[in-house]
PDB file of C-alpha atoms in Angstrom:
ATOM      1  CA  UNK A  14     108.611  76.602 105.744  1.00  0.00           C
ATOM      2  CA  UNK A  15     106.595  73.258 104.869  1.00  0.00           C
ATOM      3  CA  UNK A  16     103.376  73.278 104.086  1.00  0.00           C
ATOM      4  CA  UNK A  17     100.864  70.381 103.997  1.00  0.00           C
ATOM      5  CA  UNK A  18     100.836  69.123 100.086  1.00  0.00           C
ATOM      6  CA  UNK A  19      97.540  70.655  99.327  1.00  0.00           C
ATOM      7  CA  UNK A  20      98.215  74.015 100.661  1.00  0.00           C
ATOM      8  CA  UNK A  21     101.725  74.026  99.276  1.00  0.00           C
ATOM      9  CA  UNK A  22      99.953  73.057  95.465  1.00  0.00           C
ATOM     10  CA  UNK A  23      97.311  76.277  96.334  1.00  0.00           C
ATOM     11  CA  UNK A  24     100.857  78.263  96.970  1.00  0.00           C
ATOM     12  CA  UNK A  25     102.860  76.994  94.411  1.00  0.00           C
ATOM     13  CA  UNK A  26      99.901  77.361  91.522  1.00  0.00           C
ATOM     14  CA  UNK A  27      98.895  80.824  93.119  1.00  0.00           C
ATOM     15  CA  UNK A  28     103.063  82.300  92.530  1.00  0.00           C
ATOM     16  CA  UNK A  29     103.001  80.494  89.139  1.00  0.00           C
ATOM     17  CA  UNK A  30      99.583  82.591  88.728  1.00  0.00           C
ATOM     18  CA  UNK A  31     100.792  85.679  89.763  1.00  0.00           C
ATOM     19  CA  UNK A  32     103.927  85.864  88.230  1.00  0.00           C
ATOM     20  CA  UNK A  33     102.451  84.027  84.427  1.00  0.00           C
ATOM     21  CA  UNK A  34     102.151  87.752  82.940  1.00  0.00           C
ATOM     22  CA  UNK A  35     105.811  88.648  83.490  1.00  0.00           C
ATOM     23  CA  UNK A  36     106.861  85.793  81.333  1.00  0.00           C
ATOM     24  CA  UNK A  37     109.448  84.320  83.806  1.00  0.00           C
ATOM     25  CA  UNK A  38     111.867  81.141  83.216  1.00  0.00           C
ATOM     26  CA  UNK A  39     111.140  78.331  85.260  1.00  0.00           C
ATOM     27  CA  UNK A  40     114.424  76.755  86.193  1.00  0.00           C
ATOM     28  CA  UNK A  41     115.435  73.553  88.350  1.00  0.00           C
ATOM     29  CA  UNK A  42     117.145  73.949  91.488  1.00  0.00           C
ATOM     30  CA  UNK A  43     118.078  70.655  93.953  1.00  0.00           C
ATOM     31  CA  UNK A  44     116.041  71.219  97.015  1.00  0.00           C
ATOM     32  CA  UNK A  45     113.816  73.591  95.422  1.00  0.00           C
ATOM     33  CA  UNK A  46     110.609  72.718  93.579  1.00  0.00           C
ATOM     34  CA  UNK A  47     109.682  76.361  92.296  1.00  0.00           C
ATOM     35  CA  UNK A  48     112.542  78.696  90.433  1.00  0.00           C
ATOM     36  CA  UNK A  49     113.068  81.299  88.587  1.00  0.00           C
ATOM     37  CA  UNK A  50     115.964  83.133  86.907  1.00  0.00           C
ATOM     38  CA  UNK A  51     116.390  86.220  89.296  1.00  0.00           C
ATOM     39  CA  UNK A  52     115.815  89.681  87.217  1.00  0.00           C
ATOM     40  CA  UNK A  53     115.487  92.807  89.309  1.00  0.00           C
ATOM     41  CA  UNK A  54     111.735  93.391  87.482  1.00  0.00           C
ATOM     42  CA  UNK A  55     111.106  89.922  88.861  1.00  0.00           C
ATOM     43  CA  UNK A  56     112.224  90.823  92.554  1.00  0.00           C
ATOM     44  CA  UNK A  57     110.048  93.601  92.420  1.00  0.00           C
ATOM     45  CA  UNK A  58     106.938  91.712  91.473  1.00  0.00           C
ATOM     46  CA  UNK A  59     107.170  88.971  93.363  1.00  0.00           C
ATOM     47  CA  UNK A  60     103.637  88.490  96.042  1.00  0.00           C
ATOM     48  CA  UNK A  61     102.905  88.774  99.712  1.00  0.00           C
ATOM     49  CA  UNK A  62     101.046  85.439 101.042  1.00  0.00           C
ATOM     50  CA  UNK A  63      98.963  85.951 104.124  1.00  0.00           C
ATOM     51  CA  UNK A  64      98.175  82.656 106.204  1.00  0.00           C
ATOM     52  CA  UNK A  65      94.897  82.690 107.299  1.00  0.00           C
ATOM     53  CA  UNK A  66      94.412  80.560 110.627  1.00  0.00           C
ATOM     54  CA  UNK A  67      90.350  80.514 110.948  1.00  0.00           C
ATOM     55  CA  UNK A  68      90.737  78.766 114.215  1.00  0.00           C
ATOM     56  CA  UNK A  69      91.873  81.952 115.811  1.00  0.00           C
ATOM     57  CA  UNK A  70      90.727  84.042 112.999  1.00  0.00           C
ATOM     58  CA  UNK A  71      94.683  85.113 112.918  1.00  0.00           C
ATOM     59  CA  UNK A  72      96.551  86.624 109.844  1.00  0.00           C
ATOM     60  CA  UNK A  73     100.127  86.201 109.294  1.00  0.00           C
ATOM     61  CA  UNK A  74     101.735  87.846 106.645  1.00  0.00           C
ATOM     62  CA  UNK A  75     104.547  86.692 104.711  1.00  0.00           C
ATOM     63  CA  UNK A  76     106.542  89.339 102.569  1.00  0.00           C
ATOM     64  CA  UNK A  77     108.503  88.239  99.504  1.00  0.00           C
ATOM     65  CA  UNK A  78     111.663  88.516 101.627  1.00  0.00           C
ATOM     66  CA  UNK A  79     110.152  85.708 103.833  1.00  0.00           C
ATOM     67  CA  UNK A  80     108.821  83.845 100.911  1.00  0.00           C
ATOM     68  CA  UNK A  81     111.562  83.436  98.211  1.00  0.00           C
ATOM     69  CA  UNK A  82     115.234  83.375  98.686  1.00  0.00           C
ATOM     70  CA  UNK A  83     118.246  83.889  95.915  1.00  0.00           C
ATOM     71  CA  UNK A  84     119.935  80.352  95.014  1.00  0.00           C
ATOM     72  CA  UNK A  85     122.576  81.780  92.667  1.00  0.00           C
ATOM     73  CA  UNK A  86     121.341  83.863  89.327  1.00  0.00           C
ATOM     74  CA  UNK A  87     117.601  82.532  90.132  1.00  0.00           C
ATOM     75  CA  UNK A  88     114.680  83.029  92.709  1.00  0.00           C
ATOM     76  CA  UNK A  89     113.102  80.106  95.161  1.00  0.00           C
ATOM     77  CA  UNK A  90     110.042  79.750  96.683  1.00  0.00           C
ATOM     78  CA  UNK A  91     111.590  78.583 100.491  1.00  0.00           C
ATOM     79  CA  UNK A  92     108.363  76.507 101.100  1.00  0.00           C
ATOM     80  CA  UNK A  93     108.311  72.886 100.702  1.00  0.00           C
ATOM     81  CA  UNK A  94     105.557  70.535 100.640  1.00  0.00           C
ATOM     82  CA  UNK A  95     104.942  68.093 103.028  1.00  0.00           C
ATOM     83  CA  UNK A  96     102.245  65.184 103.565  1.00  0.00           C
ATOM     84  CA  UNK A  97     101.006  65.621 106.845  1.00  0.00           C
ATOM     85  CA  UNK A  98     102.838  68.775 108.328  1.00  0.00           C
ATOM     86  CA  UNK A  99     102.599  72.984 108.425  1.00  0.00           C
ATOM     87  CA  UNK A 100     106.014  74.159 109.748  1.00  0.00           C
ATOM     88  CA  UNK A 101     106.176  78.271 109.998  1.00  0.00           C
ATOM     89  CA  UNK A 102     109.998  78.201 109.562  1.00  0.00           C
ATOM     90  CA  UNK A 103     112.464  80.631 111.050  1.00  0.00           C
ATOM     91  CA  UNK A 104     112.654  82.551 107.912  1.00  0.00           C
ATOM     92  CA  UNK A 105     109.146  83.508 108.061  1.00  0.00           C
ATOM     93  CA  UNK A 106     109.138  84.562 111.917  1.00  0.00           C
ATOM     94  CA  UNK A 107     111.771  86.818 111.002  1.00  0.00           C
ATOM     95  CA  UNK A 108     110.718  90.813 112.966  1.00  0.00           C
ATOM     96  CA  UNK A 109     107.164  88.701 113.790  1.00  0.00           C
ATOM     97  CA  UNK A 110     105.612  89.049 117.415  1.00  0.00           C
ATOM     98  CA  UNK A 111     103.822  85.662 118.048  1.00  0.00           C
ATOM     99  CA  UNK A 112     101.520  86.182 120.894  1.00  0.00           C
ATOM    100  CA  UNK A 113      99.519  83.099 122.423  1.00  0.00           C
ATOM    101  CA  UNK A 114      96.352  84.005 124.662  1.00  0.00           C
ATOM    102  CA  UNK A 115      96.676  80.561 126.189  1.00  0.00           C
ATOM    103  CA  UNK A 116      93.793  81.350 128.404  1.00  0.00           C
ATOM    104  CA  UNK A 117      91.349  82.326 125.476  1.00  0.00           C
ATOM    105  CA  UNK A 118      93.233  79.642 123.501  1.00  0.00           C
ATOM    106  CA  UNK A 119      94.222  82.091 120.472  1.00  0.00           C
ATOM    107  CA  UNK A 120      97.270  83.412 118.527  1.00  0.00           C
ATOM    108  CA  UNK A 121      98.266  86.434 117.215  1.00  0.00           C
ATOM    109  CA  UNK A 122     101.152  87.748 114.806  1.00  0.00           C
ATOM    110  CA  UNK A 123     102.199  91.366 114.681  1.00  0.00           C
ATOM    111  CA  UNK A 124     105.147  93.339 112.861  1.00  0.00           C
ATOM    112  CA  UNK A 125     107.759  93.443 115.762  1.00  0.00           C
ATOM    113  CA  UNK A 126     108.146  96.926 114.967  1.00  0.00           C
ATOM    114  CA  UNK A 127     104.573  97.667 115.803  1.00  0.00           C
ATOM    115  CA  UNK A 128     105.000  96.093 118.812  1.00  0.00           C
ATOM    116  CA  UNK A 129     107.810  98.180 119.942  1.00  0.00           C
ATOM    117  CA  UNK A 130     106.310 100.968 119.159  1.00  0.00           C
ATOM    118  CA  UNK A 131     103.275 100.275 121.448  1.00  0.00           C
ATOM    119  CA  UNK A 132     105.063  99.608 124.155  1.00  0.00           C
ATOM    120  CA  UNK A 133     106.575 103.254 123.775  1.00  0.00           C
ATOM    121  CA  UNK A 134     110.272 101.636 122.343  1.00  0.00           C
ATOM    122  CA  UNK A 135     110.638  99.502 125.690  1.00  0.00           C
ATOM    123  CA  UNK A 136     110.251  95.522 125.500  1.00  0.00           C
TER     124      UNK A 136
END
């Protein structure tokens, strides 16, 4: 996922936040800017990020699974930053229904699971 610079700064300051208490290792990673050596307390405590899109007054929420990814004995946060784009990358759409009301011009995200569920295990 890429996220315009000052989002991805909110993000990245937000994890660094979040996670301070725990007393994590910052470590460097090529192609990475935030990671951390991987413990199984730190896999546990890692956040959920919800997008807000105020536009469509949308919420899309991103689990740690669709956040960070393992890069050998440490953790990433799979988000870069990027000057002048968003890009919701494949990771993150993972088991996501993306719905677009193109007539009422709005979006909508929903656990696919949900969605299969409502429509009584049939899509």
């Amino acid at each position: 996922m890429m996220l315009i610079s000052t989002a991805y700064h909110k993000l990245e300051n937000a994890v660094l936040e979040h996670l301070k208490p725990l007393g994590v290792s910052r470590v460097r990673h090529a192609g990475y800017y935030l990671c951390f050596r991987a413990t199984s307390h730190l896999w546990q405590h890692l956040p959920t990020v919800t997008l807000h899109f105020a536009e469509e007054n949308a919420r899309l929420v991103l689990t740690p699974q669709r956040l960070f990814i393992a890069v050998g004995h440490d953790i990433c946060l799979a988000v870069h930053s990027s000057l002048d784009i968003t890009i919701i990358g494949a990771m993150q759409q993972v088991d996501t229904r993306f719905v677009y009301d193109v007539i009422a011009g709005r979006i909508y995200f929903a656990p696919e699971n949900a969605c299969h569920a409502d429509l009584g295990g049939h899509i």
